[in-house]
Coordinates of C-alpha atoms and ligand atoms in Angstrom, one line a residue:
M1 CA -2.1 -30.1 -31.7
K2 CA -3.2 -26.5 -32.7
R3 CA -6.0 -26.5 -35.1
I4 CA -9.1 -29.1 -35.6
A5 CA -11.8 -29.2 -37.9
V6 CA -15.3 -30.7 -37.4
F7 CA -17.6 -32.1 -40.1
T8 CA -21.0 -33.8 -40.6
S9 CA -21.4 -36.5 -43.0
G10 CA -24.1 -39.0 -44.3
G11 CA -27.8 -38.7 -43.1
D12 CA -28.1 -35.8 -40.9
A13 CA -29.4 -36.7 -37.4
P14 CA -31.2 -34.4 -34.6
G15 CA -28.4 -33.2 -32.3
M16 CA -25.7 -33.0 -34.8
N17 CA -25.7 -29.3 -34.0
A18 CA -25.5 -29.9 -30.4
C19 CA -22.2 -32.0 -31.1
I20 CA -20.9 -29.2 -33.7
R21 CA -21.4 -26.6 -30.7
A22 CA -19.9 -29.1 -28.1
A23 CA -16.6 -29.8 -30.5
V24 CA -16.2 -26.1 -31.4
R25 CA -16.4 -24.9 -27.6
A26 CA -14.2 -27.5 -26.2
G27 CA -11.8 -27.0 -28.7
H28 CA -11.7 -23.2 -27.9
Y29 CA -11.7 -24.1 -24.2
H30 CA -8.3 -26.0 -24.5
G31 CA -6.8 -23.2 -27.0
L32 CA -7.2 -24.9 -30.3
E33 CA -8.4 -23.2 -33.4
V34 CA -11.5 -24.6 -34.9
F35 CA -12.7 -25.0 -38.4
G36 CA -16.0 -26.2 -39.7
I37 CA -15.9 -27.9 -42.8
Y38 CA -19.1 -27.5 -44.9
R39 CA -20.9 -30.5 -46.6
G40 CA -18.8 -33.4 -45.3
Y41 CA -16.1 -35.1 -47.3
D42 CA -17.2 -33.3 -50.5
G43 CA -16.4 -30.1 -48.6
M44 CA -13.2 -31.4 -47.7
I45 CA -12.4 -32.2 -51.3
Q46 CA -13.3 -28.8 -52.4
G47 CA -11.5 -26.7 -49.5
N48 CA -15.1 -25.9 -48.0
F49 CA -13.5 -24.8 -44.6
L50 CA -14.5 -21.9 -42.4
E51 CA -13.0 -20.9 -39.1
M52 CA -15.8 -20.9 -36.1
D53 CA -15.6 -19.0 -32.7
D54 CA -17.9 -19.5 -29.9
R55 CA -20.6 -17.0 -31.3
S56 CA -20.9 -19.1 -34.6
V57 CA -22.6 -21.9 -32.7
S58 CA -24.6 -20.0 -30.5
N59 CA -28.5 -20.8 -30.7
I60 CA -27.9 -24.2 -32.6
I61 CA -28.3 -26.5 -29.8
Q62 CA -32.1 -26.6 -30.2
K63 CA -32.0 -27.0 -33.9
G64 CA -32.3 -30.2 -35.9
G65 CA -30.6 -30.8 -39.3
T66 CA -26.7 -29.4 -39.3
V67 CA -25.3 -25.9 -39.9
L68 CA -22.3 -27.4 -41.6
K69 CA -24.8 -29.2 -44.0
S70 CA -24.0 -33.0 -45.0
A71 CA -23.7 -35.1 -48.1
R72 CA -22.9 -38.6 -49.1
S73 CA -19.8 -38.3 -50.9
E74 CA -19.1 -40.4 -54.1
E75 CA -15.6 -38.6 -54.8
F76 CA -14.3 -39.5 -51.4
R77 CA -14.7 -43.1 -51.9
T78 CA -11.8 -42.7 -54.7
A79 CA -8.2 -42.4 -54.0
E80 CA -7.9 -39.2 -55.9
G81 CA -10.7 -37.6 -54.0
R82 CA -9.0 -38.3 -50.7
K83 CA -5.9 -37.1 -52.0
K84 CA -7.6 -33.9 -52.9
A85 CA -8.9 -33.8 -49.3
Y86 CA -5.5 -34.3 -47.8
E87 CA -4.0 -31.4 -49.7
Q88 CA -6.6 -29.2 -48.4
I89 CA -6.1 -30.2 -44.9
K90 CA -2.6 -29.9 -45.1
Q91 CA -2.5 -26.7 -46.8
L92 CA -4.6 -25.3 -43.8
G93 CA -2.6 -26.8 -41.2
I94 CA -5.3 -29.0 -39.8
D95 CA -3.9 -31.7 -37.4
G96 CA -7.0 -33.2 -36.1
L97 CA -10.4 -33.9 -37.4
V98 CA -14.1 -34.5 -35.6
A99 CA -16.1 -36.5 -37.9
I100 CA -19.8 -36.4 -36.9
G101 CA -21.8 -39.4 -38.8
G102 CA -22.4 -43.1 -39.0
N103 CA -21.3 -46.1 -40.8
G104 CA -20.3 -44.6 -43.9
T105 CA -18.6 -41.6 -42.3
F106 CA -16.3 -43.9 -40.4
T107 CA -15.6 -46.0 -43.1
G108 CA -14.4 -43.1 -44.9
A109 CA -12.3 -41.7 -41.9
E110 CA -10.7 -45.0 -41.3
I111 CA -9.5 -45.5 -44.8
F112 CA -8.6 -42.0 -44.7
F113 CA -6.7 -42.0 -41.4
N114 CA -4.6 -45.4 -42.6
E115 CA -3.6 -43.6 -45.9
Y116 CA -2.7 -39.9 -44.4
G117 CA -2.5 -40.6 -40.7
I118 CA -4.7 -37.3 -39.6
P119 CA -5.9 -38.3 -36.2
T120 CA -9.5 -38.3 -36.2
V121 CA -11.9 -38.9 -33.4
G122 CA -15.7 -39.6 -34.5
C123 CA -19.1 -39.0 -33.0
P124 CA -21.9 -41.3 -33.9
G125 CA -24.7 -39.3 -35.4
T126 CA -27.4 -41.3 -36.9
I127 CA -30.9 -41.9 -36.2
D128 CA -30.5 -45.8 -37.0
N129 CA -28.5 -46.3 -33.5
D130 CA -26.8 -49.1 -35.3
L131 CA -23.1 -48.2 -34.5
Y132 CA -21.3 -50.7 -32.4
G133 CA -19.4 -49.2 -29.5
T134 CA -22.2 -46.8 -28.1
D135 CA -25.4 -47.5 -26.5
F136 CA -27.1 -44.8 -28.2
T137 CA -26.3 -42.8 -31.2
I138 CA -27.1 -39.1 -31.6
G139 CA -30.5 -38.6 -32.9
Y140 CA -32.1 -42.0 -32.0
D141 CA -34.0 -40.7 -29.1
T142 CA -35.5 -37.7 -31.1
A143 CA -36.3 -40.2 -34.2
V144 CA -38.1 -42.5 -31.8
N145 CA -39.9 -39.9 -30.1
T146 CA -41.2 -38.3 -33.7
C147 CA -42.3 -41.9 -34.3
L148 CA -44.2 -41.9 -31.0
A149 CA -46.1 -38.9 -31.5
A150 CA -47.0 -40.1 -35.2
I151 CA -48.1 -43.6 -33.7
D152 CA -50.2 -42.1 -30.9
K153 CA -52.0 -40.0 -33.7
I154 CA -52.5 -43.1 -35.8
R155 CA -53.7 -45.0 -33.3
D156 CA -57.1 -42.7 -32.7
T157 CA -57.7 -43.3 -36.3
V158 CA -57.0 -46.9 -36.3
D159 CA -59.3 -47.6 -33.4
A160 CA -62.1 -45.2 -34.4
H161 CA -62.1 -47.6 -37.8
E162 CA -61.0 -50.8 -36.4
R163 CA -58.1 -51.2 -38.8
V164 CA -55.0 -52.8 -39.2
L165 CA -52.2 -50.4 -39.7
F166 CA -48.7 -51.2 -41.0
I167 CA -46.3 -48.4 -40.2
E168 CA -43.0 -48.3 -41.7
V169 CA -40.0 -46.6 -40.0
M170 CA -36.5 -45.8 -40.8
G171 CA -33.3 -48.2 -40.2
R172 CA -31.8 -49.2 -43.3
D173 CA -30.1 -52.3 -41.9
T174 CA -31.5 -52.6 -38.5
G175 CA -34.5 -52.6 -36.3
Y176 CA -33.6 -50.0 -33.4
I177 CA -36.0 -47.7 -34.4
A178 CA -38.8 -50.0 -34.7
V179 CA -38.4 -52.0 -31.5
R180 CA -38.2 -49.0 -29.3
S181 CA -41.2 -47.3 -31.0
A182 CA -43.2 -50.5 -31.0
I183 CA -42.8 -50.7 -27.1
A184 CA -43.6 -47.0 -26.3
G185 CA -46.3 -46.9 -28.9
G186 CA -47.9 -50.2 -27.7
A187 CA -47.8 -51.7 -31.4
E188 CA -48.7 -55.5 -31.6
M189 CA -45.3 -56.4 -33.5
A190 CA -42.1 -55.1 -34.6
I191 CA -40.8 -56.4 -37.6
M192 CA -37.1 -55.9 -38.2
P193 CA -34.1 -57.5 -40.1
E194 CA -32.3 -58.7 -37.0
H195 CA -35.1 -60.9 -36.1
K196 CA -37.0 -63.0 -38.8
T197 CA -40.5 -62.9 -38.6
P198 CA -42.2 -65.3 -41.1
L199 CA -45.3 -64.2 -42.8
K200 CA -47.3 -66.9 -41.4
N201 CA -46.1 -65.8 -37.8
I202 CA -47.7 -62.3 -38.6
V203 CA -50.9 -63.6 -40.1
E204 CA -51.3 -66.0 -37.0
K205 CA -50.9 -63.0 -34.8
L206 CA -53.6 -60.8 -36.5
K207 CA -55.9 -63.8 -36.9
Y208 CA -55.3 -64.3 -33.0
G209 CA -56.0 -60.9 -32.1
S210 CA -59.1 -60.7 -34.2
S211 CA -60.4 -64.0 -32.6
E212 CA -60.0 -62.1 -29.2
S213 CA -62.2 -59.3 -30.3
K214 CA -59.2 -57.1 -30.9
A215 CA -60.5 -54.6 -33.2
S216 CA -57.4 -52.7 -34.2
H217 CA -53.8 -53.5 -34.9
I218 CA -50.6 -51.5 -35.2
V219 CA -47.5 -53.5 -36.8
I220 CA -44.2 -51.3 -36.9
V221 CA -42.1 -52.6 -40.0
A222 CA -38.3 -51.4 -40.3
E223 CA -37.7 -50.3 -43.8
G224 CA -34.8 -52.5 -44.0
D225 CA -36.6 -55.9 -43.1
K226 CA -36.0 -58.7 -45.4
V227 CA -39.5 -60.1 -45.4
G228 CA -40.6 -56.7 -47.3
R229 CA -41.3 -53.3 -46.9
A230 CA -44.4 -52.2 -45.1
A231 CA -46.6 -52.1 -48.3
D232 CA -45.4 -55.5 -49.5
L233 CA -46.2 -57.0 -46.0
A234 CA -49.8 -55.3 -46.2
D235 CA -50.3 -56.7 -49.5
K236 CA -49.3 -60.1 -48.4
V237 CA -51.2 -60.1 -45.2
L238 CA -54.5 -59.1 -47.3
K239 CA -54.2 -62.0 -49.4
E240 CA -54.3 -64.2 -46.3
I241 CA -56.8 -62.4 -44.7
P242 CA -58.9 -60.6 -47.2
S243 CA -61.4 -59.4 -44.5
L244 CA -59.1 -57.2 -42.7
D245 CA -59.3 -53.5 -43.2
V246 CA -55.2 -52.7 -44.0
K247 CA -53.7 -49.4 -44.1
V248 CA -50.1 -48.2 -44.6
T249 CA -48.0 -45.4 -43.5
I250 CA -44.6 -44.4 -44.2
L251 CA -43.1 -42.0 -41.6
G252 CA -39.9 -41.2 -44.0
H253 CA -38.1 -38.4 -43.4
V254 CA -40.2 -36.7 -41.0
Q255 CA -38.1 -39.1 -38.5
R256 CA -34.7 -37.1 -39.4
G257 CA -35.9 -33.6 -38.6
G258 CA -37.1 -31.7 -35.7
A259 CA -35.6 -30.3 -32.4
P260 CA -33.4 -32.9 -30.4
T261 CA -34.6 -34.1 -27.2
A262 CA -32.9 -33.4 -24.2
A263 CA -31.4 -37.0 -24.1
D264 CA -29.9 -36.4 -27.4
R265 CA -28.7 -32.6 -26.7
V266 CA -26.9 -34.3 -23.5
L267 CA -25.4 -37.2 -25.4
A268 CA -24.4 -34.8 -28.4
S269 CA -22.8 -32.5 -25.9
R270 CA -20.9 -35.0 -24.1
L271 CA -19.5 -36.8 -27.1
G272 CA -18.5 -33.8 -29.0
L273 CA -16.5 -32.6 -25.8
G274 CA -15.1 -36.4 -25.5
A275 CA -14.3 -36.3 -29.3
V276 CA -11.8 -33.1 -28.9
E277 CA -10.4 -34.4 -25.5
G278 CA -9.9 -37.5 -27.2
L279 CA -7.8 -36.1 -29.7
L280 CA -5.9 -34.0 -27.2
A281 CA -5.3 -37.3 -25.1
G282 CA -3.7 -38.8 -28.5
K283 CA -6.4 -40.8 -29.5
S284 CA -7.2 -41.5 -33.2
N285 CA -9.3 -43.6 -35.8
V286 CA -11.7 -44.2 -32.8
M287 CA -15.3 -43.2 -32.1
A288 CA -16.2 -41.7 -28.7
G289 CA -19.5 -43.2 -27.6
V290 CA -21.1 -43.9 -24.4
I291 CA -21.6 -47.5 -22.7
N292 CA -23.1 -48.1 -19.6
R293 CA -23.0 -44.3 -18.9
A294 CA -19.4 -44.1 -19.3
L295 CA -17.4 -42.4 -22.1
V296 CA -15.5 -45.1 -24.4
Y297 CA -13.3 -44.8 -27.4
T298 CA -13.8 -47.6 -29.9
P299 CA -11.4 -48.2 -32.8
F300 CA -13.5 -47.4 -36.4
H301 CA -12.7 -50.8 -37.7
D302 CA -14.9 -52.3 -34.7
T303 CA -17.6 -49.9 -35.1
I304 CA -18.1 -50.4 -38.8
T305 CA -17.6 -54.1 -38.8
K306 CA -19.0 -55.4 -35.6
K307 CA -22.8 -55.7 -35.1
K308 CA -24.6 -54.3 -32.1
P309 CA -27.5 -56.7 -31.4
I310 CA -30.9 -55.8 -30.6
N311 CA -31.7 -56.7 -26.8
K312 CA -33.7 -59.9 -27.0
E313 CA -35.6 -58.5 -23.7
L314 CA -37.0 -55.5 -26.0
T315 CA -38.5 -58.0 -28.6
R316 CA -39.6 -60.1 -25.7
I317 CA -41.4 -57.2 -24.1
I318 CA -43.7 -56.6 -27.3
E319 CA -44.4 -60.3 -27.4
V320 CA -45.5 -60.7 -23.9
L321 CA -47.3 -57.3 -23.7
N322 CA -49.5 -58.5 -26.7
G323 CA -51.2 -61.4 -24.9
R324 CA -49.7 -64.6 -26.3
K325 CA -47.2 -66.8 -24.9
Y326 CA -43.7 -66.2 -25.7
Q327 CA -42.6 -68.5 -28.4
A328 CA -38.6 -68.5 -28.8
T329 CA -37.2 -68.1 -32.4
E330 CA -35.3 -70.7 -34.0
E331 CA -32.2 -69.0 -33.2
E332 CA -32.9 -68.3 -29.8
Q333 CA -34.0 -72.2 -29.3
S334 CA -30.7 -73.4 -31.0
A335 CA -28.7 -71.2 -28.6
K336 CA -30.1 -72.9 -25.5
Ligands
F6P401 O1 -29.0 -43.8 -42.0 C1 -29.9 -42.9 -41.7 C2 -31.0 -43.0 -42.5 O2 -32.0 -42.1 -42.2 C3 -31.6 -44.4 -42.7 O3 -32.3 -44.8 -41.8 C4 -32.3 -44.5 -44.0 O4 -32.3 -45.7 -44.9 C5 -31.2 -43.4 -44.8 O5 -30.7 -42.6 -44.1 C6 -32.2 -42.6 -45.8 O6 -31.2 -42.1 -46.5 P1 -31.4 -40.5 -47.4 O7 -31.7 -39.6 -46.9 O8 -30.0 -40.3 -48.1 O9 -32.5 -40.9 -48.6

């Protein structure tokens, strides 16, 4: 292997730059030429490559976003698009790829590898933390801390006005951001796709809180929850308890930006290095991840098809710390 290329794809995540830096410098350390591909798979199709030296990744470890830009490519979903991408890669003599992204990125990478056999190792970069094969994804810790800063501020005004605040956080199909920010932010509930919370339970909880003279409530809602998004939920709850003073805040894309936390920078550096050294060791079609503090490589196929369950202990913390006896979900009861 002589020449590799690194790219970022899908939703950006804080720490992607630290990962690019790690891949570029690890490549040079091992005597490789390293190219950056701009705008993810779209850039691969268009031949948007630029050789990177060590200095081209100076002063980016602390920055959010991605210096290589990112995109969700429609063209790469087509066989013609992937053929064009392969021709660009072949023409430039690229013999290995480092793909930084999430589910969609690795779905594309797996198809591309199966069609053209270019060795590819992925680094999990998504704030959603929903990838099987790693305990944490790059950007997740920063996103949770961003939510937490917002929740702390919101709590001041919720408390002053004795309100109920539904705060919607990101997580297209998952409640990872919701559960962690709910625990750290001391919220009453976290509503998420992985654990069905019937409306009546939400209503009961809020009624119970009011009966206990609890004046303010914070409920964290993952955007992907099937009961509804925060605004829908707030409407439904208000219909059941019209006396509540209910407000909704959608945190949105603020969660995707900002300087990565130390945890994300370290993880990104470790995985960028791990991806390059994985390629050199002959690994391919796998994602580098960290499980129980050890660097592991998991086939793309598993990362995109297997579900990483949310630790039930975490959801239980929210229940127990909110002053009511824990009630097992139907799923848990049937598992007993
Ligand atoms: O996958 C990361 C993520 O931030 C999700 O949490 C969110 O649903 C989605 O991306 C938003 O994507 P976009 O920025 O393309 O609207």
